[in-house]
Short mmCIF file of C-alpha atoms (C1' of nucleotides) and ligand atoms in Angstrom, two decimals:
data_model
loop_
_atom_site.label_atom_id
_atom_site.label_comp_id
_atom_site.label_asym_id
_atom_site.label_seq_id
_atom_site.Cartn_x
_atom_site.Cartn_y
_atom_site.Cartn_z
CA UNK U 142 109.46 -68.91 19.81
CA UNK U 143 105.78 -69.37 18.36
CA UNK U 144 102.75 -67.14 19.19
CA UNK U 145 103.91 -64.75 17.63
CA UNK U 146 100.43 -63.71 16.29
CA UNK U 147 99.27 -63.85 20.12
CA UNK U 148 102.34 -61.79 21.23
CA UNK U 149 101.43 -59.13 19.09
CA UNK U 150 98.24 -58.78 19.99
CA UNK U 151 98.86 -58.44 23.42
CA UNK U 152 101.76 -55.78 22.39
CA UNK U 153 99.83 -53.64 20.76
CA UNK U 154 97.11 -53.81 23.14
CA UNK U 155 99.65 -53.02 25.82
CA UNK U 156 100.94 -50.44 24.24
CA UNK U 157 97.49 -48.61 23.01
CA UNK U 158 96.42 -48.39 26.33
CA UNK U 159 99.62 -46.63 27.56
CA UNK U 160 100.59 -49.65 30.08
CA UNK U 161 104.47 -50.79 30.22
CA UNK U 162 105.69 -54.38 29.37
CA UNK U 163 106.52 -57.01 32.20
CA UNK U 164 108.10 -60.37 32.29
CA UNK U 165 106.05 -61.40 34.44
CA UNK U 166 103.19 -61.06 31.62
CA UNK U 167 105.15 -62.10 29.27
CA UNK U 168 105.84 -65.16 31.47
CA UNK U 169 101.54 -65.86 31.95
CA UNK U 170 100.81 -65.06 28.31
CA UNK U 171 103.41 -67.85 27.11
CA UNK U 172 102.66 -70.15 29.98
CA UNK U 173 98.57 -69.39 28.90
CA UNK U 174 99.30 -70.22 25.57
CA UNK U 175 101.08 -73.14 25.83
CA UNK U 176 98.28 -75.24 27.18
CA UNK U 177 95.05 -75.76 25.70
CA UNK U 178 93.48 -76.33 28.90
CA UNK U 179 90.41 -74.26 30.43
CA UNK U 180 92.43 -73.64 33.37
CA UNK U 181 91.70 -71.72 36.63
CA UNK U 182 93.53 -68.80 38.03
CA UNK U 183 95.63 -70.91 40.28
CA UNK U 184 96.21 -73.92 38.06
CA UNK U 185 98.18 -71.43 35.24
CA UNK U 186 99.88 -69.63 38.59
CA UNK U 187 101.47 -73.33 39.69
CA UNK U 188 102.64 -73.40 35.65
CA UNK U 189 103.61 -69.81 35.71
CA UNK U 190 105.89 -70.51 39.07
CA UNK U 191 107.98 -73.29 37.09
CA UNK U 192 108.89 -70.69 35.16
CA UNK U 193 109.42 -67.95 37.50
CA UNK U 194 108.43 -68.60 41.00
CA UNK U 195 108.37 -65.02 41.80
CA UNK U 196 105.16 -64.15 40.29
CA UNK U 197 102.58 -63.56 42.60
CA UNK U 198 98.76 -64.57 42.56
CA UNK U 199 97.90 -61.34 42.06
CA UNK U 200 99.40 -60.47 38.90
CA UNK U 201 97.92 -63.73 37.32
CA UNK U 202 94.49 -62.50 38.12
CA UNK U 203 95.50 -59.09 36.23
CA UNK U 204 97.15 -60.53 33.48
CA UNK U 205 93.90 -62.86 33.27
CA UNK U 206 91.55 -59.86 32.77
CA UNK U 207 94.22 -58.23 30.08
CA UNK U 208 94.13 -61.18 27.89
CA UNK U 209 90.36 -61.32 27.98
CA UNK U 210 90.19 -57.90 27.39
CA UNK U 211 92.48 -58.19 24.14
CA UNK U 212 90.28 -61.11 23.03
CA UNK U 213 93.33 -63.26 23.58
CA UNK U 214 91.27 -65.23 26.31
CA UNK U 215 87.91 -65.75 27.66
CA UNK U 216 86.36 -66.74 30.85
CA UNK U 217 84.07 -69.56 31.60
CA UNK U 218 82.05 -69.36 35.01
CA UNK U 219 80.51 -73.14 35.16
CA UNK U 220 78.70 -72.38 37.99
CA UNK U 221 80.68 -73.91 40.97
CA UNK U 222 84.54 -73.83 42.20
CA UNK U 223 86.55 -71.15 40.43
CA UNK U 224 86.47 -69.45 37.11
CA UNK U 225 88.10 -71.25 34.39
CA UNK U 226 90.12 -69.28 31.57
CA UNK U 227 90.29 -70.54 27.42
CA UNK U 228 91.63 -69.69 24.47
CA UNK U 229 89.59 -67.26 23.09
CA UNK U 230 91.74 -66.15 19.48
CA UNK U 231 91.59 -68.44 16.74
CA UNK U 232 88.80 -69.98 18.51
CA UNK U 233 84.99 -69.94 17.24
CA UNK U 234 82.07 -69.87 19.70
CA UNK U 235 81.70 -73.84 21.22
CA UNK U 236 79.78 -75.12 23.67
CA UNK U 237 81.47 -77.87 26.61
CA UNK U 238 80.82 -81.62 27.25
CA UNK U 239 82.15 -81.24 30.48
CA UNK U 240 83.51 -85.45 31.73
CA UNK U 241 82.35 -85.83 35.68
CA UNK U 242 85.11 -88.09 36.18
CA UNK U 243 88.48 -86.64 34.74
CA UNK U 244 87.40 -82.97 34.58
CA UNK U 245 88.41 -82.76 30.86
CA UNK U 246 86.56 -80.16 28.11
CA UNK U 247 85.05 -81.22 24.61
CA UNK U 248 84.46 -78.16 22.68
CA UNK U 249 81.50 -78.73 20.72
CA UNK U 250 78.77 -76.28 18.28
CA UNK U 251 76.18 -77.71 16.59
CA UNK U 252 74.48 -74.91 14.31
CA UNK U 253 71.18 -76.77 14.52
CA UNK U 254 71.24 -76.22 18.39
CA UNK U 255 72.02 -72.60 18.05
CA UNK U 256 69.56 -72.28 15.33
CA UNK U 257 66.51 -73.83 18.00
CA UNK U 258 67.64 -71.79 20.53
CA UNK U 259 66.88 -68.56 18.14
CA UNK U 260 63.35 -69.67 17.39
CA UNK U 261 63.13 -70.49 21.30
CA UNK U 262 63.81 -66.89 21.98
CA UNK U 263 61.55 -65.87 18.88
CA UNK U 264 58.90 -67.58 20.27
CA UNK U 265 58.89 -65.90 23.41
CA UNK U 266 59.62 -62.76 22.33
CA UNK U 267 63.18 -62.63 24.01
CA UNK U 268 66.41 -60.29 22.37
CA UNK U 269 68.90 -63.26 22.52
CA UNK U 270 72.16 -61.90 22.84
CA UNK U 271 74.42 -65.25 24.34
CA UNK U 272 74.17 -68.38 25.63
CA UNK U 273 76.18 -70.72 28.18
CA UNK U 274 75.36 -74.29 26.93
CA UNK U 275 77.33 -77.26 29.45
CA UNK U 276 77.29 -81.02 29.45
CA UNK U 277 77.82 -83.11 31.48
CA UNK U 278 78.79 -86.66 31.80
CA UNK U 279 81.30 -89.33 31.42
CA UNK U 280 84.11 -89.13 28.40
CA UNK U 281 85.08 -91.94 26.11
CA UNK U 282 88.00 -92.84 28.12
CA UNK U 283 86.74 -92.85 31.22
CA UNK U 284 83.41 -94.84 30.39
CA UNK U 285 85.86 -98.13 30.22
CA UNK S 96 46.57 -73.28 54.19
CA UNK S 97 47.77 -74.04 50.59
CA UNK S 98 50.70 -76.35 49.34
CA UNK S 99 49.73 -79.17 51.54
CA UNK S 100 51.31 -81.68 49.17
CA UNK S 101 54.22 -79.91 49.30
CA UNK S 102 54.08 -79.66 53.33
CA UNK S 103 53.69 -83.48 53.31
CA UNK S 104 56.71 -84.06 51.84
CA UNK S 105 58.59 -81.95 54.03
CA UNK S 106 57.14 -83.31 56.96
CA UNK S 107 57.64 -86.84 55.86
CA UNK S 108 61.14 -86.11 54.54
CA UNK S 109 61.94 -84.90 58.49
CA UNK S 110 60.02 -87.53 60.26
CA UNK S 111 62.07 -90.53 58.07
CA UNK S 112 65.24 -88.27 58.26
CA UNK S 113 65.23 -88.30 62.37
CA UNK S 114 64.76 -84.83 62.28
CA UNK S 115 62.22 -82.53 64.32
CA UNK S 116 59.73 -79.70 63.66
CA UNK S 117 60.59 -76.01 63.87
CA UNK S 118 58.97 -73.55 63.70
CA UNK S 119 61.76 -71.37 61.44
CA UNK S 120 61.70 -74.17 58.89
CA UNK S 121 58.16 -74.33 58.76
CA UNK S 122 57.82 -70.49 57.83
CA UNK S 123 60.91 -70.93 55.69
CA UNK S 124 59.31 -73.28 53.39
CA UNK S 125 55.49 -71.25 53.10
CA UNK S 126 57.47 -68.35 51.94
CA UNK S 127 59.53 -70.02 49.79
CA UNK S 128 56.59 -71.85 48.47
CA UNK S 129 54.27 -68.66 48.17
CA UNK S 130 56.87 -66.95 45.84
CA UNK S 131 57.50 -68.73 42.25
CA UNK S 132 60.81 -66.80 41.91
CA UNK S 133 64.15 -67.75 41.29
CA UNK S 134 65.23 -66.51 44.84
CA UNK S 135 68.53 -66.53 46.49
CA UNK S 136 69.10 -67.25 49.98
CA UNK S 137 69.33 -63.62 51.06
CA UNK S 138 66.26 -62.39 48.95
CA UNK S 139 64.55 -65.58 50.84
CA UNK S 140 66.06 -64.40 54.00
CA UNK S 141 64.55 -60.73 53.40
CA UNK S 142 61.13 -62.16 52.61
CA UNK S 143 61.24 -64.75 55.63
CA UNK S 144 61.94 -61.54 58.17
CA UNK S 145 58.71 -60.21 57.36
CA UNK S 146 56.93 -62.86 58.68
CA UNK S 147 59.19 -63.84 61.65
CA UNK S 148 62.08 -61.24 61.91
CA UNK S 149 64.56 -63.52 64.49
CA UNK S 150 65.32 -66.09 61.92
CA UNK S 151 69.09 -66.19 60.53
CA UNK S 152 70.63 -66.30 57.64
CA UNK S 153 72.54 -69.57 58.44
CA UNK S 154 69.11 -71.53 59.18
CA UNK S 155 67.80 -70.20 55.85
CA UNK S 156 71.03 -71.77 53.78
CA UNK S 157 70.62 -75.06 56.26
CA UNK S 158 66.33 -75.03 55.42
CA UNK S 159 67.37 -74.72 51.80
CA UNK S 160 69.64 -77.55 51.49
CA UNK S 161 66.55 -79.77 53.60
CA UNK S 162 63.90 -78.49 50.41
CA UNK S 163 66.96 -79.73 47.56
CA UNK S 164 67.55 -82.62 49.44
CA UNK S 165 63.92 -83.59 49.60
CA UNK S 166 63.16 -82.17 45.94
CA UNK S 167 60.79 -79.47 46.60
CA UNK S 168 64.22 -77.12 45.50
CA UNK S 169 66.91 -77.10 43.45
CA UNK S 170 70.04 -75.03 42.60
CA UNK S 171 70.05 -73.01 40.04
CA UNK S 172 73.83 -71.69 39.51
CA UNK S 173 74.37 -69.42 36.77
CA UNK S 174 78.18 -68.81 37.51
CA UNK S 175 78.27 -65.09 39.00
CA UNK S 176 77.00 -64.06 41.95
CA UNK S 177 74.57 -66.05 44.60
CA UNK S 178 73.01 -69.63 44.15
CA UNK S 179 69.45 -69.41 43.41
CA UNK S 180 66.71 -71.98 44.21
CA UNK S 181 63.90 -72.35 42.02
CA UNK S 182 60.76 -75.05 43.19
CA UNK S 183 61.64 -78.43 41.83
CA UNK S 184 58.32 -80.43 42.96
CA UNK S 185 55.68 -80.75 39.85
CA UNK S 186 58.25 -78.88 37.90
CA UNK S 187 59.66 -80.48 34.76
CA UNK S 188 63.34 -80.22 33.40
CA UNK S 189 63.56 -76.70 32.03
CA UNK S 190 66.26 -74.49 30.82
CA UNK S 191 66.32 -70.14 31.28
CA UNK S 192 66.31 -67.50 29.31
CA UNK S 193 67.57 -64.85 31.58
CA UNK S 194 66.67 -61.09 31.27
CA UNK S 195 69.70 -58.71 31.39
CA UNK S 196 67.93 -55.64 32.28
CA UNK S 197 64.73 -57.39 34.99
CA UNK S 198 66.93 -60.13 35.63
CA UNK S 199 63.67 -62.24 34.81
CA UNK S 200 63.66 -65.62 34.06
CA UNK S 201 61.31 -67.06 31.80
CA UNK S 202 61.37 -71.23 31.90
CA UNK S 203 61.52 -73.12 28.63
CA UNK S 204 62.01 -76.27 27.17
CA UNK S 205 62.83 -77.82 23.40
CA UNK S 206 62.33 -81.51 22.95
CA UNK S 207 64.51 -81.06 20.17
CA UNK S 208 67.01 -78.72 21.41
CA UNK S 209 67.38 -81.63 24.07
CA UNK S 210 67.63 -84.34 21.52
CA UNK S 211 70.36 -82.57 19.73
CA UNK S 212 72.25 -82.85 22.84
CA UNK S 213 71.99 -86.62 22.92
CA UNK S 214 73.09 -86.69 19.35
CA UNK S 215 76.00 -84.27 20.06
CA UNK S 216 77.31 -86.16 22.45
CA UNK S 217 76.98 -89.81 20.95
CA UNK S 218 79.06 -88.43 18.31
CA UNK S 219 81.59 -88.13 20.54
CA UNK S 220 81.32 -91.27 22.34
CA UNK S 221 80.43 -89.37 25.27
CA UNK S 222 77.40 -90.37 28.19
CA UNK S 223 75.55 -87.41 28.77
CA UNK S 224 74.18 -87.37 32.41
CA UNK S 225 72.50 -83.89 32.40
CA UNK S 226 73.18 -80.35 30.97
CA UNK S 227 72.65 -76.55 31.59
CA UNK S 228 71.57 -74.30 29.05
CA UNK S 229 71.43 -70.76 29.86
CA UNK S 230 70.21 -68.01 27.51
CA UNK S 231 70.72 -63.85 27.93
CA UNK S 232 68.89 -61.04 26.51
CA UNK S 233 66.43 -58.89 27.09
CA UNK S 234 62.62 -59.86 27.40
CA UNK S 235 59.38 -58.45 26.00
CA UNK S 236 58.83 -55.99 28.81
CA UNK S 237 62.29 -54.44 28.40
CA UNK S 238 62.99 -54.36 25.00
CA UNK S 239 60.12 -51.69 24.90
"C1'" DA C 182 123.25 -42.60 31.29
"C1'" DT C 183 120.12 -39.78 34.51
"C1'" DT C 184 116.03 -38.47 35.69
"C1'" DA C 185 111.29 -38.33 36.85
"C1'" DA C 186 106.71 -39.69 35.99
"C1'" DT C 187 103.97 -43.60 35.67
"C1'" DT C 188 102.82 -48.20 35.82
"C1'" DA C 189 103.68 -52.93 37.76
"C1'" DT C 190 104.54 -55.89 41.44
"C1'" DG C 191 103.89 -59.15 45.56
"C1'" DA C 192 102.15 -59.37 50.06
"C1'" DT C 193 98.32 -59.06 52.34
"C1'" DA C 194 93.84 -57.04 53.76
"C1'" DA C 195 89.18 -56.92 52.39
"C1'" DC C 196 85.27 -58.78 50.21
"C1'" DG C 197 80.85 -61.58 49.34
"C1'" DA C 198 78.75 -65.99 49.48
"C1'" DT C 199 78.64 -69.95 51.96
"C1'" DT C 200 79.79 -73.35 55.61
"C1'" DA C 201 81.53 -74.63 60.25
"C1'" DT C 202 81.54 -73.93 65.11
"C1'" DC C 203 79.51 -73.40 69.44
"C1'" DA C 204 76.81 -72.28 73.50
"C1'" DG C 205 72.19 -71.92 74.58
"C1'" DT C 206 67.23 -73.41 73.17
"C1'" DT C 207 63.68 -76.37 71.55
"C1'" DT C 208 61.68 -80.72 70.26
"C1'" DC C 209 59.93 -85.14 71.27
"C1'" DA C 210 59.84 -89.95 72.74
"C1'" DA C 211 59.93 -92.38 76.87
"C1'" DT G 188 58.72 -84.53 83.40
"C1'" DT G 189 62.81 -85.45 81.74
"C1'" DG G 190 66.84 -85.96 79.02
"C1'" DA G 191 69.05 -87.02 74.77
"C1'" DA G 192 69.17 -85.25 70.36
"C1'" DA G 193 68.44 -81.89 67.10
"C1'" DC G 194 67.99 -76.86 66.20
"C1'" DT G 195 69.06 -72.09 66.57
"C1'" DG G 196 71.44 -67.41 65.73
"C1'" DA G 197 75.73 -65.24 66.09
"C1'" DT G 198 79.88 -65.31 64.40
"C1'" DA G 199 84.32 -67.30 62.86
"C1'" DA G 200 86.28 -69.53 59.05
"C1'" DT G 201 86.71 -70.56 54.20
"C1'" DC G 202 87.35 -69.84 49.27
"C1'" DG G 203 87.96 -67.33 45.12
"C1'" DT G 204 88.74 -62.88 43.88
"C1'" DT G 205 89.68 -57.82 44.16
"C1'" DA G 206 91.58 -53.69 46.56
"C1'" DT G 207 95.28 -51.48 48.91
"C1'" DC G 208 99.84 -50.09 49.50
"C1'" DA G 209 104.74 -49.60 49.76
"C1'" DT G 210 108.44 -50.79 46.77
"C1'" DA G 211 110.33 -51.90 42.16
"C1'" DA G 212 110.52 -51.72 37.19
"C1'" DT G 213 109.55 -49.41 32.84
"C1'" DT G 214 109.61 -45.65 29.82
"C1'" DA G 215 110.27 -41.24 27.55
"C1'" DA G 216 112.64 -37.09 27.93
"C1'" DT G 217 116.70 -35.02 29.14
MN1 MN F 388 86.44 -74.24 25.35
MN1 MN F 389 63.30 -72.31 36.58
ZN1 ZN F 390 86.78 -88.25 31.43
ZN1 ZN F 391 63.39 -57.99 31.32
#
DNA sequence: ATTAATTATGATAACGATTATCAGTTTCAA
DNA sequence: TTGAAACTGATAATCGTTATCATAATTAAT
């Protein structure tokens, strides 16, 4: 089984802050993992229920906030519908082109960008601590 | 009276939409007008009560969506908590750098931070329709 | 293995922001 | 003046998410 790097993570962090193992997190994390997708709560619950169709909705939500916690994952809010969830080890900061038509996620960075956006906050005199840059448009494969 | 230009618009906007006058919408849009915040409906609500305490909260949302649709207003979604509406008529595209401790926003824009966008997504074959850039720290005032 | 303390679970209620519904009111053109 | 159409405020409904709670599973100590 691979993610083994992930796994431990999450066991240690489990087990630091004195909470017990589940299969039914076990069952999320791997199901998480498996897809690179910036999924929402419900879309990895419908994945998670192929597995094991007892887990509830509930316990993704909670298992969600563990894995951001431990770094494993991250949250995007885009503004409208619900919160999406990514990868967040292995992964550097990236920005989204975000395709109107299929829904699909381009992780981008461009250090020049994030470079202007210091001397924007210079400028005005603004303690820049984050950012939320997204795109939108129409992807490569759907433009044809 | 101030804002006539923008009262025009309105008006006209009704008139050509088959719509009629009110008297709720009317004191809807001078408050909304008179303020150059980044309001949400319930701050607008709060403000609107002063002036004429029986309106609802459900003919502020509807009077909001009338100002987006007719581009004195647009949404501003930042991805937690309510929608905000910031005045769209003789404003220019501008992005938000978005106090954490006043929750001020101060409005900005980078030719160049916007032309690195293009770029970015020409490199990856991708047609960029519009973006959100949203930046948080702490401003002047606060960091004192 | 048994126990007992503690955490985890799924169902479901509650929540906050927003939209839909509806019965009564207002606008406005004829 | 009148009557059709739009408008209103109250409130129910919705959606994504969190809180509650009774029951189940885990864990460490016996
Ligand atoms: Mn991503
Ligand atoms: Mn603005
Ligand atoms: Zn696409
Ligand atoms: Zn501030």
């Amino acid at each position: 089984m691979a993610f083994e790097e992930e796994q431990k993570i999450f066991d240690s962090f489990v087990r630091d802050k004195g909470l017990k193992h589940s299969g039914q997190r076990k069952d999320i994390l791997l199901t998480f993992l498996k897809t690179e997708k910036h999924l929402t709560a419900d879309e990895l619950h419908a994945l998670v229920k192929k597995k094991n169709p007892a887990v509830g909705i509930a316990t993704v939500y909670r298992t969600l906030r563990l894995l951001c916690e431990c770094r494993l994952s991250s949250e995007l809010r885009l503004g409208n519908g619900a919160v999406r969830y990514e990868h967040f080890y292995g992964h550097e900061h990236h920005d989204h082109l975000i395709c109107v038509k299929c829904g699909n996620f381009i992780e981008v960075m461009d250090p020049e960008i994030e470079k202007l956006q210091e001397r924007l906050a210079k400028k005005e005199d603004f303690r820049l601590q984050g950012h939320k840059l997204l795109m939108y448009g129409v992807c490569r494969k759907c433009k044809q």
